[in-house]
Short mmCIF file of C-alpha atoms and ligand atoms in Angstrom, two decimals:
data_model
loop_
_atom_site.label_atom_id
_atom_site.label_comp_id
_atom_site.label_asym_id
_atom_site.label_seq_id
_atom_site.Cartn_x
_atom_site.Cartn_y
_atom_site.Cartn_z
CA UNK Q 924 -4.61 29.40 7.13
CA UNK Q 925 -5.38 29.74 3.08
CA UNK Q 926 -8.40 31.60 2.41
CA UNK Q 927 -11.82 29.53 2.95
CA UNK Q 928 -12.59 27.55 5.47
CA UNK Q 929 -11.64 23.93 4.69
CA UNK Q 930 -13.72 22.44 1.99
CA UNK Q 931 -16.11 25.26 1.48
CA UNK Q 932 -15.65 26.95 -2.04
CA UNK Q 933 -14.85 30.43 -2.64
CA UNK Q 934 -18.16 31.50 -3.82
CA UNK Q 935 -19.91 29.88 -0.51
CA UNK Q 936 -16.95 31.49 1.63
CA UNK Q 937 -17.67 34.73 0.08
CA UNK Q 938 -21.38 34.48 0.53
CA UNK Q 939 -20.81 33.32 4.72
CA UNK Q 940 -18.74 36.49 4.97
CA UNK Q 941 -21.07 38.83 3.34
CA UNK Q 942 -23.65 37.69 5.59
CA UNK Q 943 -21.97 37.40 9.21
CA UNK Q 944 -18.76 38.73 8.98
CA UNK Q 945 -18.32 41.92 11.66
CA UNK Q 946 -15.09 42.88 12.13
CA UNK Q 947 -13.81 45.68 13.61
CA UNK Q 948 -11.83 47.99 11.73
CA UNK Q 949 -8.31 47.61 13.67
CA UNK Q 950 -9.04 44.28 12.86
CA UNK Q 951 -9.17 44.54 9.00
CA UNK Q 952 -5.83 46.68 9.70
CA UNK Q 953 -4.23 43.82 11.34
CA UNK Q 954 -5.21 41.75 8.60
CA UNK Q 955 -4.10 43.58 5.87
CA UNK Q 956 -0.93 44.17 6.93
CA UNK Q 957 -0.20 40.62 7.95
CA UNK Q 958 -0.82 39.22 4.48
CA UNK Q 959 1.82 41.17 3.61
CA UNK Q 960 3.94 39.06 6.15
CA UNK Q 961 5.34 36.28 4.59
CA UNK Q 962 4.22 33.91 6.95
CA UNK Q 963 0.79 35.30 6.54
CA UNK Q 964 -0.48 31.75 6.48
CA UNK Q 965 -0.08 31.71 10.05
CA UNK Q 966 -2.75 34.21 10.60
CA UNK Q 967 -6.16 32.84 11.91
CA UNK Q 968 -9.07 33.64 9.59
CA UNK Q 969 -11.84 36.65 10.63
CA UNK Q 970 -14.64 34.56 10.88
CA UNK Q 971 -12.97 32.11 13.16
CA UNK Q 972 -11.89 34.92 15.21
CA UNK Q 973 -15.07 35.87 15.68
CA UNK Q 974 -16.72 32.59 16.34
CA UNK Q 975 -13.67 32.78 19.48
CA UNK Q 976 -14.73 35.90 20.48
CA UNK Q 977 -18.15 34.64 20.67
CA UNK Q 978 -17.05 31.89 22.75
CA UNK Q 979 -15.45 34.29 25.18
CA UNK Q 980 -18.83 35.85 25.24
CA UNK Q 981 -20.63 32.68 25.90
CA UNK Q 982 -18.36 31.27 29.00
CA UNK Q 983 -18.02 34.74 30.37
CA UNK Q 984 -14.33 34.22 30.09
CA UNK Q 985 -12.28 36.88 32.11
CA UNK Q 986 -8.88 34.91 32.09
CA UNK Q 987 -7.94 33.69 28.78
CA UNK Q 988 -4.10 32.12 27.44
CA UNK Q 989 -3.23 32.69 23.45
CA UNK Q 990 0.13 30.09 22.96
CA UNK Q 991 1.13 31.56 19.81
CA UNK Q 992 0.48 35.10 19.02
CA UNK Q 993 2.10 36.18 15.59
CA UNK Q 994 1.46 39.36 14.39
CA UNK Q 995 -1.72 39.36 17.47
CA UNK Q 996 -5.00 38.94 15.84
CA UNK Q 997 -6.28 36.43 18.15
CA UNK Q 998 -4.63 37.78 21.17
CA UNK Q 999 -6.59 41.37 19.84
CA UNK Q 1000 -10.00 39.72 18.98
CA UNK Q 1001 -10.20 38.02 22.30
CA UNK Q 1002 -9.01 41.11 24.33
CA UNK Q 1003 -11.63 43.21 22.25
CA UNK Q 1004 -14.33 40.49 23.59
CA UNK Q 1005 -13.13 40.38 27.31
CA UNK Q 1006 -14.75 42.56 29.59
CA UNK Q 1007 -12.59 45.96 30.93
CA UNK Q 1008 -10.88 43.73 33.73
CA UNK Q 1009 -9.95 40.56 31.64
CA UNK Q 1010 -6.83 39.39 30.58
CA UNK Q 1011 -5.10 37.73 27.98
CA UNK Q 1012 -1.05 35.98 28.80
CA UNK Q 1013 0.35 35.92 25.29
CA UNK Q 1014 3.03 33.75 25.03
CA UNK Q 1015 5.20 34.02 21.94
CA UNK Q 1016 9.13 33.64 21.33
CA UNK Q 1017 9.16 35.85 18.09
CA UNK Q 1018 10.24 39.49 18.43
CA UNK Q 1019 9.53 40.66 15.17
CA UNK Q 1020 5.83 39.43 14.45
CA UNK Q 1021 4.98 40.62 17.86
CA UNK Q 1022 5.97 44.13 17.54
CA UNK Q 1023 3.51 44.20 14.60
CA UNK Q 1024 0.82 43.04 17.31
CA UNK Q 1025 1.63 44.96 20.05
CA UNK Q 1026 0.91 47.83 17.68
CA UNK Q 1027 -2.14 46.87 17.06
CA UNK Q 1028 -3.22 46.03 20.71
CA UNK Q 1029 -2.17 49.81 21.58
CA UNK Q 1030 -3.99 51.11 18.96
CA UNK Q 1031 -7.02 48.57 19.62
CA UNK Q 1032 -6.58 50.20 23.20
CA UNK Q 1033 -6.49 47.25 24.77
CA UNK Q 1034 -3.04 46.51 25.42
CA UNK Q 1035 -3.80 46.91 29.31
CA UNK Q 1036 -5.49 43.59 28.50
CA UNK Q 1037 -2.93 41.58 27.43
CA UNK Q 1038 0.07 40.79 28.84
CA UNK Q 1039 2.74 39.60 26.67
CA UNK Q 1040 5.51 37.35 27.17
CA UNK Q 1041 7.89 36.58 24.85
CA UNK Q 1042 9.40 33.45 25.93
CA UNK Q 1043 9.13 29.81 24.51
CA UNK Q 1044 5.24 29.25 25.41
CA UNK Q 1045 6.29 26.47 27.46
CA UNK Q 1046 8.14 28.17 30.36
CA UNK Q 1047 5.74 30.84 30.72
CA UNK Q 1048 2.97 27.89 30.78
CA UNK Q 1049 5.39 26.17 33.73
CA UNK Q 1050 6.21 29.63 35.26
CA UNK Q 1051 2.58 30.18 35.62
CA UNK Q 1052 1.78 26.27 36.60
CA UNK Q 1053 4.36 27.11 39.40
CA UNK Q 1054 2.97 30.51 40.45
CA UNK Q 1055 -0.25 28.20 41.79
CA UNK Q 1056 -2.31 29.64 38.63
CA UNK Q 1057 -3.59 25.98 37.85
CA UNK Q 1058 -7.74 26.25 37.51
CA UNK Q 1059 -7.88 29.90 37.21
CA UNK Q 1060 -8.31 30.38 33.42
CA UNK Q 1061 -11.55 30.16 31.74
CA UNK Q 1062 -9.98 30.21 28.17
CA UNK Q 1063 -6.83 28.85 26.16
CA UNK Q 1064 -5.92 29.35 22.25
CA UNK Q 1065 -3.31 26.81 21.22
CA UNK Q 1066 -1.72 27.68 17.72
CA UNK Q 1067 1.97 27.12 17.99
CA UNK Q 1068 4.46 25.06 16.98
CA UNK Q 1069 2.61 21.72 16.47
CA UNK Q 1070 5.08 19.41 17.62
CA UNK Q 1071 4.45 20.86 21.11
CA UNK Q 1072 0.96 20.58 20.94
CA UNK Q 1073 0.62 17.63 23.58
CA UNK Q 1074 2.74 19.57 25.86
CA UNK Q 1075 0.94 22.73 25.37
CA UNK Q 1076 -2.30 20.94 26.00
CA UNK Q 1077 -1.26 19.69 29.11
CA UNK Q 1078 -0.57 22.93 30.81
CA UNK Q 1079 -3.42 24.53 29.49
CA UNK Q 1080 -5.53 21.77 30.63
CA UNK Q 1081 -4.01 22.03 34.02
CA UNK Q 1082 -4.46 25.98 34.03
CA UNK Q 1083 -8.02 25.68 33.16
CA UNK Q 1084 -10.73 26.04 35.42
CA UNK Q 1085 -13.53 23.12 35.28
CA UNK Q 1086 -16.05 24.30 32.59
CA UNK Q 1087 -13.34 26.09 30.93
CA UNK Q 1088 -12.30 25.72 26.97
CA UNK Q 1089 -8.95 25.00 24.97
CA UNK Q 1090 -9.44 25.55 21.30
CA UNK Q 1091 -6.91 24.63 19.13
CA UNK Q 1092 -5.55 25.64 15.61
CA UNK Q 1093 -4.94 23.08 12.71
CA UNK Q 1094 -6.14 20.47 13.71
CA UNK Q 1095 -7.16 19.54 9.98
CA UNK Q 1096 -3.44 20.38 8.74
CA UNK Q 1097 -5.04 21.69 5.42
CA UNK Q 1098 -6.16 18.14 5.34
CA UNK Q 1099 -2.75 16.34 5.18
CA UNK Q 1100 -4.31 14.79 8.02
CA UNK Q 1101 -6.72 12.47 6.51
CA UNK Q 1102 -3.88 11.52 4.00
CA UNK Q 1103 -2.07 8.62 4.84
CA UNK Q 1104 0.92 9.23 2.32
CA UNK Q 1105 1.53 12.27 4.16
CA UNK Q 1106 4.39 11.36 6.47
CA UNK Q 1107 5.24 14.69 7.32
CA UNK Q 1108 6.04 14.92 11.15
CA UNK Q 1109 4.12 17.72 12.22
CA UNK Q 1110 0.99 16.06 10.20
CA UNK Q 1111 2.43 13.00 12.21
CA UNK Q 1112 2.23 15.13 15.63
CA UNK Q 1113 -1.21 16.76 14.73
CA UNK Q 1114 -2.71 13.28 13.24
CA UNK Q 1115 -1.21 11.31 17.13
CA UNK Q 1116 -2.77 14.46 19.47
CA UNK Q 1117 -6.20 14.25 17.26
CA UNK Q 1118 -6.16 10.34 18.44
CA UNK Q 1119 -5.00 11.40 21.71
CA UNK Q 1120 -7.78 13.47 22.28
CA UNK Q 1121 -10.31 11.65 20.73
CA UNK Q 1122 -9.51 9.08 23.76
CA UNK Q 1123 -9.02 12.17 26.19
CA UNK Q 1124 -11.81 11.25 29.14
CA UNK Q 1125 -10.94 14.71 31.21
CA UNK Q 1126 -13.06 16.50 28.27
CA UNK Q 1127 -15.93 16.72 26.22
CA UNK Q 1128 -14.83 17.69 22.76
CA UNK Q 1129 -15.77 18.98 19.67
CA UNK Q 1130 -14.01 19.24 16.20
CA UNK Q 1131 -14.83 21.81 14.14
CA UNK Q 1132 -13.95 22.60 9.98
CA UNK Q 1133 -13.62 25.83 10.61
CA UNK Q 1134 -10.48 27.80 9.07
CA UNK Q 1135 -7.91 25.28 8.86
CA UNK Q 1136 -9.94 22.72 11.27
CA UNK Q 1137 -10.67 24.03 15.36
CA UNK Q 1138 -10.57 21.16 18.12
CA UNK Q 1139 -12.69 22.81 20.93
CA UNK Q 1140 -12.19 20.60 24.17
CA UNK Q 1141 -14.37 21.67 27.63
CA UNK Q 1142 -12.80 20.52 30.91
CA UNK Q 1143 -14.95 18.35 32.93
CA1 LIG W 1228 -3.01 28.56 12.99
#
């Protein structure tokens, strides 16, 4: 994710942030030190990590899934939201970014919160479909590789609990999405999973430009 959410100017963005913006201070670490990454663009953006954290709040999530973890902010914003006895599964193949998150998750003291996998997303999702986890989590952050995005969906969907939310990342692809030249195939994967879930009967959804575009979809 750039800067801004999408379409709102820097001068607005600035203004939103001045105004609602709390973040705790490991979290402005994090931050800093992950746009010195260069893939900092993977990095979710502080307000939409608090508008999850909210969310956590709101459902009275205790059992929560982050597919994708990076250098941890939204693994560490949702584990600083979870009551003392929740738990995040972080599922992430990439040693290197995660070390920089698991870092901050000690230091966050919460890393008794999360418990991270690294493994490709899916086989922890399967290994934990198979363990007889399906409808136990309240919560699910999808924001991995986006050709997997149906796939990760499913599982998530299957893990969640009735009344439970998936959010997902990127769904507005820094609006490549909307642009029909754009043949790209991950804009092609995000574009065909939008559709999907537009038609998707098993929840009530709603799609949000926030950040870089947040699907959040409520299992009936
Ligand atoms: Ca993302």
């Amino acid at each position: 994710m750039g800067k801004a959410s999408i379409g709102l100017d820097e001068r607005i963005y600035e203004y939103l942030l001045s105004v609602s913006l709390r973040e705790a201070e490991v979290l402005t670490k994090l931050r800093q030190e992950t746009d010195r990454h260069p893939a900092r663009i993977m990095q979710i953006s502080p307000e939409q990590g608090q508008f999850m954290a909210l969310l956590i709040k709101l459902i009275g999530a205790k059992k929560t899934l982050d597919i994708g973890v990076f250098t941890g902010y939204s693994s560490l914003v949702v584990a600083l939201a979870l009551p003392e006895d929740g738990q995040v599964i972080a599922c992430d193949r990439d040693p290197q970014a995660t070390k920089i998150a698991r870092r901050y998750w000690q230091e966050a003291g919460v890393e008794h919160k999360i418990d991270f996998r690294l493994a490709p997303a899916l086989d922890t999702l399967d290994e934990l479909i198979a363990q007889e986890q399906t409808g136990s989590f309240d919560f699910a952050f999808i924001d991995a590789d986006k050709r997997n995005y149906p796939n990760y969906y499913e599982r998530a969907l299957t893990l969640l609990r009735p009344g439970g939310i998936v959010a997902i990342d990127n769904v507005l692809w820094f609006g490549s999405v909307a642009d029909p030249e754009d043949t790209d195939k991950r804009t092609a994967a995000i574009r065909e999973f939008n559709q999907k879930l537009h038609q998707d009967n098993r929840v009530e959804i709603s799609m949000l430009p926030l950040a870089d575009g947040l699907t959040l979809a409520l299992k009936r």
